[in-house]
PDB file of C-alpha atoms in Angstrom:
ATOM      1  CA  MET I  25      54.933-115.207-115.930  1.00 72.00           C
ATOM      2  CA  ARG I  26      54.484-111.415-114.536  1.00 81.00           C
ATOM      3  CA  GLU I  27      52.396-109.005-116.652  1.00 83.00           C
ATOM      4  CA  ALA I  28      55.675-106.642-116.466  1.00 84.00           C
ATOM      5  CA  SER I  29      57.965-109.711-117.896  1.00 85.00           C
ATOM      6  CA  PHE I  30      54.736-110.154-120.730  1.00 84.00           C
ATOM      7  CA  VAL I  31      54.356-107.031-121.806  1.00 85.00           C
ATOM      8  CA  LYS I  32      58.204-106.670-122.409  1.00 86.00           C
ATOM      9  CA  ARG I  33      59.234-109.738-124.300  1.00 85.00           C
ATOM     10  CA  ASN I  34      55.330-108.512-127.082  1.00 86.00           C
ATOM     11  CA  LYS I  35      55.516-105.109-126.929  1.00 86.00           C
ATOM     12  CA  LYS I  36      58.341-104.300-129.731  1.00 87.00           C
ATOM     13  CA  LYS I  37      55.437-107.144-131.850  1.00 86.00           C
ATOM     14  CA  TRP I  38      52.802-105.062-130.816  1.00 85.00           C
ATOM     15  CA  LEU I  39      54.474-101.505-132.267  1.00 86.00           C
ATOM     16  CA  LEU I  40      55.241-103.833-135.685  1.00 85.00           C
ATOM     17  CA  PHE I  41      51.812-104.282-136.171  1.00 81.00           C
ATOM     18  CA  GLU I  42      50.112-101.208-135.098  1.00 84.00           C
ATOM     19  CA  ASN I  43      52.558-100.176-137.492  1.00 83.00           C
ATOM     20  CA  VAL I  44      51.513-101.504-140.195  1.00 80.00           C
ATOM     21  CA  LEU I  45      47.841-101.579-139.167  1.00 80.00           C
ATOM     22  CA  ASP I  46      48.357 -98.028-139.611  1.00 78.00           C
ATOM     23  CA  LYS I  47      49.933 -97.573-142.902  1.00 75.00           C
ATOM     24  CA  LYS I  48      53.553 -97.141-141.092  1.00 75.00           C
ATOM     25  CA  GLU I  49      55.227-100.257-141.948  1.00 77.00           C
ATOM     26  CA  GLN I  50      54.344-102.449-145.136  1.00 74.00           C
ATOM     27  CA  VAL I  51      55.578-106.486-144.646  1.00 72.00           C
ATOM     28  CA  SER I  52      53.454-108.669-147.529  1.00 70.00           C
ATOM     29  CA  PRO I  53      49.793-110.292-146.451  1.00 69.00           C
ATOM     30  CA  ASP I  54      51.328-113.651-144.393  1.00 69.00           C
ATOM     31  CA  LYS I  55      53.407-111.573-142.446  1.00 74.00           C
ATOM     32  CA  LEU I  56      50.491-109.510-141.884  1.00 74.00           C
ATOM     33  CA  SER I  57      47.990-112.792-141.463  1.00 75.00           C
ATOM     34  CA  ASP I  58      50.547-114.667-139.453  1.00 78.00           C
ATOM     35  CA  LEU I  59      51.451-111.444-136.588  1.00 80.00           C
ATOM     36  CA  TYR I  60      47.641-111.427-135.897  1.00 81.00           C
ATOM     37  CA  ILE I  61      47.565-115.269-135.010  1.00 83.00           C
ATOM     38  CA  GLU I  62      50.317-114.161-132.550  1.00 85.00           C
ATOM     39  CA  ILE I  63      48.275-111.191-131.408  1.00 85.00           C
ATOM     40  CA  THR I  64      45.674-113.547-131.136  1.00 85.00           C
ATOM     41  CA  ASP I  65      47.775-115.960-128.695  1.00 85.00           C
ATOM     42  CA  ASP I  66      48.215-113.180-127.389  1.00 86.00           C
ATOM     43  CA  LEU I  67      45.143-111.781-126.045  1.00 84.00           C
ATOM     44  CA  SER I  68      43.795-115.491-125.482  1.00 86.00           C
ATOM     45  CA  TYR I  69      46.988-115.289-122.889  1.00 85.00           C
ATOM     46  CA  ALA I  70      46.361-112.336-121.676  1.00 84.00           C
ATOM     47  CA  LYS I  71      42.196-112.761-120.447  1.00 86.00           C
ATOM     48  CA  THR I  72      43.453-115.624-119.197  1.00 84.00           C
ATOM     49  CA  PHE I  73      46.025-113.713-116.435  1.00 85.00           C
ATOM     50  CA  TYR I  74      45.510-110.699-116.483  1.00 85.00           C
ATOM     51  CA  PRO I  75      41.718-110.541-117.537  1.00 84.00           C
ATOM     52  CA  GLN I  76      40.873-106.954-115.566  1.00 83.00           C
ATOM     53  CA  SER I  77      44.463-105.434-117.232  1.00 87.00           C
ATOM     54  CA  ASN I  78      44.962-102.738-119.463  1.00 86.00           C
ATOM     55  CA  THR I  79      46.882-104.980-121.520  1.00 86.00           C
ATOM     56  CA  ALA I  80      43.693-107.368-122.599  1.00 83.00           C
ATOM     57  CA  GLN I  81      42.482-104.652-123.158  1.00 86.00           C
ATOM     58  CA  TYR I  82      45.064-102.680-125.886  1.00 86.00           C
ATOM     59  CA  LEU I  83      45.244-106.646-126.878  1.00 85.00           C
ATOM     60  CA  ASN I  84      41.085-106.614-127.653  1.00 85.00           C
ATOM     61  CA  SER I  85      41.395-103.572-129.667  1.00 85.00           C
ATOM     62  CA  VAL I  86      44.422-104.211-131.636  1.00 83.00           C
ATOM     63  CA  ALA I  87      42.833-107.533-132.373  1.00 82.00           C
ATOM     64  CA  SER I  88      39.128-106.232-133.321  1.00 81.00           C
ATOM     65  CA  LYS I  89      40.939-103.087-136.461  1.00 77.00           C
ATOM     66  CA  ALA I  90      43.572-105.904-137.157  1.00 75.00           C
ATOM     67  CA  HIS I  91      39.985-108.352-137.768  1.00 70.00           C
ATOM     68  CA  GLN I  92      38.661-105.766-140.450  1.00 67.00           C
ATOM     69  CA  LYS I  93      42.028-105.380-142.072  1.00 62.00           C
ATOM     70  CA  ILE I  94      43.010-108.818-142.846  1.00 58.00           C
ATOM     71  CA  TYR I  95      39.883-110.147-143.430  1.00 58.00           C
ATOM     72  CA  LYS I  96      37.502-107.968-145.372  1.00 55.00           C
ATOM     73  CA  THR I  97      39.500-105.110-147.027  1.00 48.00           C
ATOM     74  CA  LYS I  98      42.540-107.521-148.315  1.00 50.00           C
ATOM     75  CA  LYS I  99      42.634-107.594-152.012  1.00 52.00           C
ATOM     76  CA  GLU I 100      44.836-110.032-154.023  1.00 52.00           C
ATOM     77  CA  SER I 101      46.980-109.228-156.435  1.00 54.00           C
ATOM     78  CA  LYS I 102      46.160-110.474-159.842  1.00 57.00           C
ATOM     79  CA  ASN I 103      49.363-111.948-160.653  1.00 77.00           C
ATOM     80  CA  ARG I 104      49.448-113.583-156.748  1.00 77.00           C
ATOM     81  CA  LEU I 105      50.617-117.142-158.219  1.00 84.00           C
ATOM     82  CA  PHE I 106      53.541-115.139-160.189  1.00 88.00           C
ATOM     83  CA  SER I 107      54.587-112.715-157.007  1.00 88.00           C
ATOM     84  CA  PHE I 108      54.331-116.246-154.974  1.00 91.00           C
ATOM     85  CA  PHE I 109      57.097-118.200-157.253  1.00 94.00           C
ATOM     86  CA  LYS I 110      59.281-115.023-157.579  1.00 92.00           C
ATOM     87  CA  THR I 111      59.621-113.228-154.464  1.00 91.00           C
ATOM     88  CA  GLU I 112      57.255-114.613-151.953  1.00 90.00           C
ATOM     89  CA  PHE I 113      57.933-118.415-151.164  1.00 94.00           C
ATOM     90  CA  PRO I 114      61.898-117.795-152.161  1.00 94.00           C
ATOM     91  CA  LEU I 115      61.772-114.838-149.306  1.00 92.00           C
ATOM     92  CA  GLU I 116      60.466-117.380-146.606  1.00 93.00           C
ATOM     93  CA  PHE I 117      62.383-120.531-147.812  1.00 96.00           C
ATOM     94  CA  VAL I 118      65.546-119.119-147.379  1.00 94.00           C
ATOM     95  CA  LYS I 119      64.378-119.199-143.616  1.00 93.00           C
ATOM     96  CA  TYR I 120      64.229-124.004-144.170  1.00 96.00           C
ATOM     97  CA  HIS I 121      67.342-123.906-145.516  1.00 97.00           C
ATOM     98  CA  LYS I 122      68.307-125.652-142.328  1.00 96.00           C
ATOM     99  CA  GLN I 123      65.309-128.309-142.337  1.00 97.00           C
ATOM    100  CA  LEU I 124      66.436-128.637-145.738  1.00 97.00           C
ATOM    101  CA  GLY I 125      70.126-129.657-144.944  1.00 97.00           C
ATOM    102  CA  ILE I 126      69.271-132.696-143.145  1.00 97.00           C
ATOM    103  CA  ALA I 127      66.700-134.256-145.711  1.00 97.00           C
ATOM    104  CA  PHE I 128      69.144-134.281-147.828  1.00 98.00           C
ATOM    105  CA  LEU I 129      71.998-135.557-146.078  1.00 98.00           C
ATOM    106  CA  THR I 130      69.278-138.468-144.211  1.00 98.00           C
ATOM    107  CA  PHE I 131      68.198-139.141-147.806  1.00 98.00           C
ATOM    108  CA  VAL I 132      72.170-139.165-148.831  1.00 98.00           C
ATOM    109  CA  PHE I 133      73.481-141.476-145.516  1.00 98.00           C
ATOM    110  CA  PHE I 134      70.300-144.231-146.120  1.00 98.00           C
ATOM    111  CA  ALA I 135      71.362-144.394-149.976  1.00 97.00           C
ATOM    112  CA  ILE I 136      74.438-145.101-149.272  1.00 98.00           C
ATOM    113  CA  ILE I 137      73.229-147.702-145.694  1.00 97.00           C
ATOM    114  CA  GLY I 138      71.117-149.184-149.691  1.00 97.00           C
ATOM    115  CA  ALA I 139      74.080-149.367-151.292  1.00 97.00           C
ATOM    116  CA  TYR I 140      76.143-150.734-148.406  1.00 97.00           C
ATOM    117  CA  SER I 141      73.601-153.011-148.407  1.00 97.00           C
ATOM    118  CA  ALA I 142      73.050-154.625-151.400  1.00 96.00           C
ATOM    119  CA  ALA I 143      76.448-155.464-151.397  1.00 96.00           C
ATOM    120  CA  ASN I 144      76.865-157.303-148.543  1.00 95.00           C
ATOM    121  CA  ASP I 145      73.026-159.523-149.194  1.00 93.00           C
ATOM    122  CA  GLY I 146      72.407-161.264-152.432  1.00 85.00           C
ATOM    123  CA  ASP I 147      68.257-161.235-150.958  1.00 92.00           C
ATOM    124  CA  PHE I 148      68.651-157.030-150.357  1.00 95.00           C
ATOM    125  CA  VAL I 149      67.710-156.184-153.576  1.00 95.00           C
ATOM    126  CA  ARG I 150      64.977-158.338-153.997  1.00 95.00           C
ATOM    127  CA  LEU I 151      62.920-157.399-150.609  1.00 94.00           C
ATOM    128  CA  ILE I 152      63.448-154.007-151.137  1.00 94.00           C
ATOM    129  CA  LEU I 153      62.525-153.675-155.271  1.00 92.00           C
ATOM    130  CA  GLY I 154      60.455-156.451-155.008  1.00 93.00           C
ATOM    131  CA  ASP I 155      60.672-160.600-156.548  1.00 93.00           C
ATOM    132  CA  ASP I 156      58.974-158.765-159.735  1.00 93.00           C
ATOM    133  CA  TYR I 157      60.337-156.012-160.783  1.00 91.00           C
ATOM    134  CA  VAL I 158      64.249-157.635-160.278  1.00 92.00           C
ATOM    135  CA  ASN I 159      62.854-160.576-162.742  1.00 94.00           C
ATOM    136  CA  THR I 160      61.592-158.305-165.167  1.00 92.00           C
ATOM    137  CA  THR I 161      65.259-155.961-164.775  1.00 92.00           C
ATOM    138  CA  LEU I 162      67.093-159.301-165.027  1.00 93.00           C
ATOM    139  CA  ASP I 163      65.068-159.750-168.365  1.00 94.00           C
ATOM    140  CA  ASN I 164      65.649-157.700-169.572  1.00 91.00           C
ATOM    141  CA  ILE I 165      69.200-157.578-169.165  1.00 92.00           C
ATOM    142  CA  SER I 166      69.698-160.732-171.006  1.00 92.00           C
ATOM    143  CA  LYS I 167      67.456-159.163-174.059  1.00 89.00           C
ATOM    144  CA  GLY I 168      69.504-156.381-174.664  1.00 88.00           C
ATOM    145  CA  ASP I 169      67.642-153.370-173.523  1.00 89.00           C
ATOM    146  CA  PRO I 170      67.576-153.221-169.267  1.00 88.00           C
ATOM    147  CA  MET I 171      66.051-149.670-169.229  1.00 88.00           C
ATOM    148  CA  ALA I 172      63.114-151.762-171.113  1.00 87.00           C
ATOM    149  CA  VAL I 173      60.639-151.031-167.941  1.00 85.00           C
ATOM    150  CA  TYR I 174      60.920-147.511-169.327  1.00 86.00           C
ATOM    151  CA  LYS I 175      58.903-148.084-172.246  1.00 85.00           C
ATOM    152  CA  LYS I 176      56.187-151.464-171.855  1.00 80.00           C
ATOM    153  CA  MET I 177      53.413-148.169-171.208  1.00 84.00           C
ATOM    154  CA  GLU I 178      52.118-145.810-173.342  1.00 89.00           C
ATOM    155  CA  GLU I 179      53.201-142.011-172.847  1.00 91.00           C
ATOM    156  CA  SER I 180      50.333-140.742-171.557  1.00 91.00           C
ATOM    157  CA  ASN I 181      49.170-142.531-168.728  1.00 91.00           C
ATOM    158  CA  MET I 182      52.860-143.226-167.974  1.00 92.00           C
ATOM    159  CA  PHE I 183      53.464-139.529-167.211  1.00 92.00           C
ATOM    160  CA  ILE I 184      49.512-139.815-165.293  1.00 92.00           C
ATOM    161  CA  MET I 185      49.829-142.169-163.234  1.00 93.00           C
ATOM    162  CA  ILE I 186      53.654-141.255-161.947  1.00 92.00           C
ATOM    163  CA  THR I 187      53.210-137.628-161.289  1.00 93.00           C
ATOM    164  CA  LEU I 188      50.790-138.145-159.115  1.00 93.00           C
ATOM    165  CA  ASN I 189      52.600-141.133-157.172  1.00 92.00           C
ATOM    166  CA  ASN I 190      55.435-138.182-156.799  1.00 92.00           C
ATOM    167  CA  ILE I 191      53.306-136.089-155.494  1.00 93.00           C
ATOM    168  CA  LYS I 192      51.560-139.135-153.410  1.00 94.00           C
ATOM    169  CA  VAL I 193      54.999-139.750-152.137  1.00 94.00           C
ATOM    170  CA  ALA I 194      55.573-136.641-151.341  1.00 95.00           C
ATOM    171  CA  MET I 195      52.641-135.502-149.550  1.00 96.00           C
ATOM    172  CA  THR I 196      53.093-138.600-147.723  1.00 96.00           C
ATOM    173  CA  ALA I 197      57.047-137.250-146.413  1.00 96.00           C
ATOM    174  CA  PHE I 198      55.246-133.291-145.233  1.00 96.00           C
ATOM    175  CA  VAL I 199      52.312-134.674-143.588  1.00 96.00           C
ATOM    176  CA  PHE I 200      54.676-137.062-142.053  1.00 96.00           C
ATOM    177  CA  GLY I 201      55.733-134.303-139.791  1.00 95.00           C
ATOM    178  CA  ILE I 202      52.982-134.778-138.069  1.00 94.00           C
ATOM    179  CA  LEU I 203      55.174-137.305-136.096  1.00 93.00           C
ATOM    180  CA  PHE I 204      56.908-134.781-134.480  1.00 90.00           C
ATOM    181  CA  SER I 205      59.301-135.196-138.128  1.00 94.00           C
ATOM    182  CA  VAL I 206      60.017-139.076-137.080  1.00 96.00           C
ATOM    183  CA  GLY I 207      57.577-139.712-139.931  1.00 96.00           C
ATOM    184  CA  THR I 208      59.603-137.711-142.359  1.00 97.00           C
ATOM    185  CA  LEU I 209      62.673-138.718-141.329  1.00 97.00           C
ATOM    186  CA  PHE I 210      61.460-142.777-141.797  1.00 97.00           C
ATOM    187  CA  VAL I 211      60.161-141.048-145.539  1.00 97.00           C
ATOM    188  CA  MET I 212      63.362-140.726-146.286  1.00 97.00           C
ATOM    189  CA  MET I 213      64.823-143.259-144.822  1.00 97.00           C
ATOM    190  CA  ARG I 214      62.813-145.874-147.309  1.00 96.00           C
ATOM    191  CA  ASN I 215      63.560-143.093-150.099  1.00 96.00           C
ATOM    192  CA  GLY I 216      67.143-143.507-149.487  1.00 97.00           C
ATOM    193  CA  ILE I 217      67.654-146.982-149.420  1.00 97.00           C
ATOM    194  CA  MET I 218      65.616-147.641-152.473  1.00 96.00           C
ATOM    195  CA  LEU I 219      67.500-145.606-154.453  1.00 96.00           C
ATOM    196  CA  GLY I 220      70.735-146.393-153.156  1.00 97.00           C
ATOM    197  CA  SER I 221      69.787-150.640-153.451  1.00 96.00           C
ATOM    198  CA  PHE I 222      68.373-149.728-156.816  1.00 95.00           C
ATOM    199  CA  LEU I 223      71.825-148.519-158.131  1.00 95.00           C
ATOM    200  CA  TYR I 224      73.774-150.952-156.791  1.00 96.00           C
ATOM    201  CA  PHE I 225      72.063-153.862-158.171  1.00 95.00           C
ATOM    202  CA  PHE I 226      72.817-152.083-161.639  1.00 95.00           C
ATOM    203  CA  TYR I 227      76.579-151.429-160.676  1.00 96.00           C
ATOM    204  CA  GLU I 228      76.718-155.272-160.022  1.00 94.00           C
ATOM    205  CA  LYS I 229      75.087-156.260-163.127  1.00 93.00           C
ATOM    206  CA  GLY I 230      77.411-153.436-164.965  1.00 94.00           C
ATOM    207  CA  LEU I 231      75.452-151.528-166.315  1.00 94.00           C
ATOM    208  CA  LEU I 232      75.535-148.433-163.590  1.00 94.00           C
ATOM    209  CA  TRP I 233      76.422-145.665-166.681  1.00 93.00           C
ATOM    210  CA  GLU I 234      73.608-147.055-168.391  1.00 90.00           C
ATOM    211  CA  SER I 235      70.582-147.344-165.527  1.00 91.00           C
ATOM    212  CA  SER I 236      72.279-143.425-164.437  1.00 93.00           C
ATOM    213  CA  ARG I 237      72.132-141.736-167.723  1.00 92.00           C
ATOM    214  CA  THR I 238      68.668-143.111-168.185  1.00 92.00           C
ATOM    215  CA  ILE I 239      67.224-142.537-164.450  1.00 93.00           C
ATOM    216  CA  TRP I 240      68.454-139.484-163.940  1.00 96.00           C
ATOM    217  CA  ILE I 241      66.768-137.828-166.889  1.00 95.00           C
ATOM    218  CA  HIS I 242      63.727-138.001-164.840  1.00 95.00           C
ATOM    219  CA  GLY I 243      65.158-139.091-161.378  1.00 95.00           C
ATOM    220  CA  THR I 244      67.123-135.409-160.615  1.00 97.00           C
ATOM    221  CA  ILE I 245      64.040-133.261-160.759  1.00 97.00           C
ATOM    222  CA  GLU I 246      61.763-136.558-158.478  1.00 96.00           C
ATOM    223  CA  ILE I 247      65.005-136.768-155.884  1.00 97.00           C
ATOM    224  CA  SER I 248      64.927-133.458-155.304  1.00 97.00           C
ATOM    225  CA  VAL I 249      61.714-132.734-154.960  1.00 95.00           C
ATOM    226  CA  ILE I 250      61.038-135.461-152.869  1.00 96.00           C
ATOM    227  CA  ILE I 251      64.070-134.443-150.856  1.00 97.00           C
ATOM    228  CA  ILE I 252      62.383-131.048-150.679  1.00 97.00           C
ATOM    229  CA  ALA I 253      58.942-132.102-149.371  1.00 97.00           C
ATOM    230  CA  GLY I 254      61.058-134.075-146.748  1.00 97.00           C
ATOM    231  CA  CYS I 255      61.690-130.456-145.991  1.00 97.00           C
ATOM    232  CA  ALA I 256      58.222-129.286-145.649  1.00 97.00           C
ATOM    233  CA  GLY I 257      57.140-132.802-143.838  1.00 97.00           C
ATOM    234  CA  LEU I 258      60.700-131.344-141.498  1.00 97.00           C
ATOM    235  CA  VAL I 259      59.106-127.958-141.039  1.00 97.00           C
ATOM    236  CA  LEU I 260      56.351-129.121-139.507  1.00 96.00           C
ATOM    237  CA  GLY I 261      56.897-131.593-137.738  1.00 95.00           C
ATOM    238  CA  ASN I 262      59.522-128.629-136.292  1.00 93.00           C
ATOM    239  CA  GLY I 263      56.422-125.895-135.311  1.00 92.00           C
ATOM    240  CA  LEU I 264      54.940-128.853-132.829  1.00 91.00           C
ATOM    241  CA  LEU I 265      58.254-129.800-131.379  1.00 92.00           C
ATOM    242  CA  PHE I 266      59.820-125.984-130.902  1.00 90.00           C
ATOM    243  CA  PRO I 267      56.436-124.173-130.412  1.00 87.00           C
ATOM    244  CA  LYS I 268      58.795-121.003-128.720  1.00 79.00           C
ATOM    245  CA  THR I 269      56.638-118.092-127.475  1.00 76.00           C
ATOM    246  CA  TYR I 270      53.681-119.267-129.097  1.00 79.00           C
ATOM    247  CA  SER I 271      50.674-122.549-128.176  1.00 82.00           C
ATOM    248  CA  ARG I 272      52.102-125.318-129.614  1.00 87.00           C
ATOM    249  CA  LEU I 273      48.210-125.122-131.373  1.00 87.00           C
ATOM    250  CA  ALA I 274      49.508-121.902-132.596  1.00 86.00           C
ATOM    251  CA  SER I 275      52.820-122.729-134.299  1.00 89.00           C
ATOM    252  CA  PHE I 276      51.510-125.794-135.444  1.00 92.00           C
ATOM    253  CA  LYS I 277      48.749-123.708-138.086  1.00 91.00           C
ATOM    254  CA  MET I 278      52.646-121.835-138.574  1.00 91.00           C
ATOM    255  CA  SER I 279      54.159-124.469-139.432  1.00 94.00           C
ATOM    256  CA  PHE I 280      51.759-126.310-141.805  1.00 95.00           C
ATOM    257  CA  LYS I 281      51.342-123.089-144.209  1.00 93.00           C
ATOM    258  CA  ALA I 282      54.734-122.791-144.067  1.00 94.00           C
ATOM    259  CA  GLY I 283      54.996-126.519-144.712  1.00 96.00           C
ATOM    260  CA  LEU I 284      52.109-126.178-147.361  1.00 95.00           C
ATOM    261  CA  LYS I 285      53.664-123.940-149.510  1.00 95.00           C
ATOM    262  CA  ILE I 286      57.028-125.849-150.117  1.00 96.00           C
ATOM    263  CA  MET I 287      54.410-128.186-151.323  1.00 96.00           C
ATOM    264  CA  VAL I 288      52.843-125.911-153.709  1.00 95.00           C
ATOM    265  CA  SER I 289      56.291-124.715-154.755  1.00 96.00           C
ATOM    266  CA  THR I 290      56.714-128.169-155.743  1.00 96.00           C
ATOM    267  CA  ILE I 291      53.996-129.588-158.212  1.00 93.00           C
ATOM    268  CA  PRO I 292      55.097-127.261-161.490  1.00 94.00           C
ATOM    269  CA  PHE I 293      58.846-129.796-160.413  1.00 96.00           C
ATOM    270  CA  PHE I 294      56.786-132.622-160.000  1.00 93.00           C
ATOM    271  CA  ILE I 295      55.006-132.062-164.249  1.00 94.00           C
ATOM    272  CA  ILE I 296      57.719-131.509-165.536  1.00 96.00           C
ATOM    273  CA  ALA I 297      59.207-134.852-163.100  1.00 95.00           C
ATOM    274  CA  GLY I 298      56.389-136.695-164.882  1.00 94.00           C
ATOM    275  CA  PHE I 299      56.537-135.937-167.817  1.00 95.00           C
ATOM    276  CA  LEU I 300      60.388-137.045-168.084  1.00 95.00           C
ATOM    277  CA  GLU I 301      60.115-139.873-167.455  1.00 92.00           C
ATOM    278  CA  GLY I 302      56.862-140.806-169.550  1.00 92.00           C
ATOM    279  CA  PHE I 303      58.037-139.012-172.898  1.00 94.00           C
ATOM    280  CA  VAL I 304      62.075-138.641-172.639  1.00 94.00           C
ATOM    281  CA  THR I 305      62.752-141.086-170.817  1.00 92.00           C
ATOM    282  CA  ARG I 306      61.877-143.811-172.798  1.00 90.00           C
ATOM    283  CA  HIS I 307      64.989-143.409-175.777  1.00 90.00           C
ATOM    284  CA  THR I 308      67.481-144.687-174.398  1.00 89.00           C
ATOM    285  CA  GLU I 309      69.147-144.704-177.574  1.00 89.00           C
ATOM    286  CA  MET I 310      69.588-140.734-177.253  1.00 92.00           C
ATOM    287  CA  PRO I 311      72.906-139.376-177.558  1.00 94.00           C
ATOM    288  CA  ASP I 312      74.689-139.012-173.903  1.00 94.00           C
ATOM    289  CA  TRP I 313      75.505-135.247-174.427  1.00 95.00           C
ATOM    290  CA  LEU I 314      71.553-134.945-174.467  1.00 96.00           C
ATOM    291  CA  ALA I 315      70.685-136.756-171.851  1.00 95.00           C
ATOM    292  CA  LEU I 316      73.632-135.307-169.466  1.00 96.00           C
ATOM    293  CA  PHE I 317      72.228-131.553-170.835  1.00 97.00           C
ATOM    294  CA  ILE I 318      68.569-132.898-169.665  1.00 97.00           C
ATOM    295  CA  ILE I 319      70.288-133.767-165.798  1.00 97.00           C
ATOM    296  CA  LEU I 320      72.259-130.734-165.638  1.00 97.00           C
ATOM    297  CA  THR I 321      69.786-128.391-166.484  1.00 97.00           C
ATOM    298  CA  SER I 322      67.371-130.357-164.182  1.00 97.00           C
ATOM    299  CA  PHE I 323      69.970-130.573-161.718  1.00 97.00           C
ATOM    300  CA  ILE I 324      71.011-125.904-161.591  1.00 97.00           C
ATOM    301  CA  SER I 325      67.368-125.129-162.108  1.00 97.00           C
ATOM    302  CA  ILE I 326      67.218-127.243-159.380  1.00 97.00           C
ATOM    303  CA  LEU I 327      69.325-125.861-156.767  1.00 97.00           C
ATOM    304  CA  TYR I 328      69.269-122.867-158.422  1.00 98.00           C
ATOM    305  CA  TYR I 329      65.498-121.663-157.441  1.00 97.00           C
ATOM    306  CA  TYR I 330      65.885-123.452-154.378  1.00 98.00           C
ATOM    307  CA  VAL I 331      68.864-122.784-153.067  1.00 97.00           C
ATOM    308  CA  ILE I 332      71.260-120.002-154.897  1.00 97.00           C
ATOM    309  CA  TYR I 333      68.137-117.905-154.991  1.00 96.00           C
ATOM    310  CA  PRO I 334      66.530-117.071-152.205  1.00 95.00           C
ATOM    311  CA  ILE I 335      70.368-117.034-150.941  1.00 95.00           C
ATOM    312  CA  LYS I 336      70.276-113.664-152.990  1.00 95.00           C
ATOM    313  CA  LEU I 337      66.697-112.502-153.341  1.00 92.00           C
ATOM    314  CA  THR I 338      67.244-112.458-149.597  1.00 90.00           C
ATOM    315  CA  LYS I 339      70.338-110.258-149.974  1.00 89.00           C
ATOM    316  CA  GLN I 340      68.829-107.683-152.451  1.00 88.00           C
ATOM    317  CA  LYS I 341      65.658-107.278-149.900  1.00 76.00           C
ATOM    318  CA  LYS I 342      68.020-106.331-146.914  1.00 65.00           C
TER     319      LYS I 342
END
């Protein structure tokens, strides 16, 4: 690329960065850090292809000035965690609704495939859920308590075990994004098939409503957040697949950081899901209206925080 074209392509970004450093414009600390990564990447490019140019000298001076600004004088707000969940994350997450939609549609598609396969192959459910689970559940059904599996373990131990397991599944969906997003889609496929075959298993036994009102008490948040983790994995993978004007390494660093923020946002929800499964789901005797209230409240909370609120907040900031 000719030097003039390189300057023309990036001049607007460089001027924004200078204005921020001179306090003529304001951006978030994370945005400033991202700009710094881009500037240093441009500096490396300029030193390689235009080593003695004014462009390289200019970028070197800007990068040096920025180093102290970001890493020596940056102060974190005392309310950093609160502001992250209230404004910083929602404003950034709105950019990733496309990846969220892909993760959701992939999961739903394979859930349908799972149900269809279970309907056409009597051994499919055992293949996916395992003989032990199927046999135990059949035994519970014969005893008149099909959801007894949620009552066997002590509440606190179940809460801890389930929460850690859910986080493990979500982290797998995120980290597997490093396989150029294919790994994340595989995790969505696997979990979707499991859910679909699970629901069909109870439908076949005439227990779809009873099972649904029980498992969705915790499953609404649990499944939703696994899909959101899938979104984080796709963000990570897309950073490797589509680096745009950045080097692949710089793009990977930025996409990993963005995906990690998405994962951090899910932690409170995983704790809530674990609590519900450990302490609430076991109470199968609860009235239908209470179960439905918990399910709808969980669904609306997820939908609002990850879809509606980010869009609303973005419009307010314009």
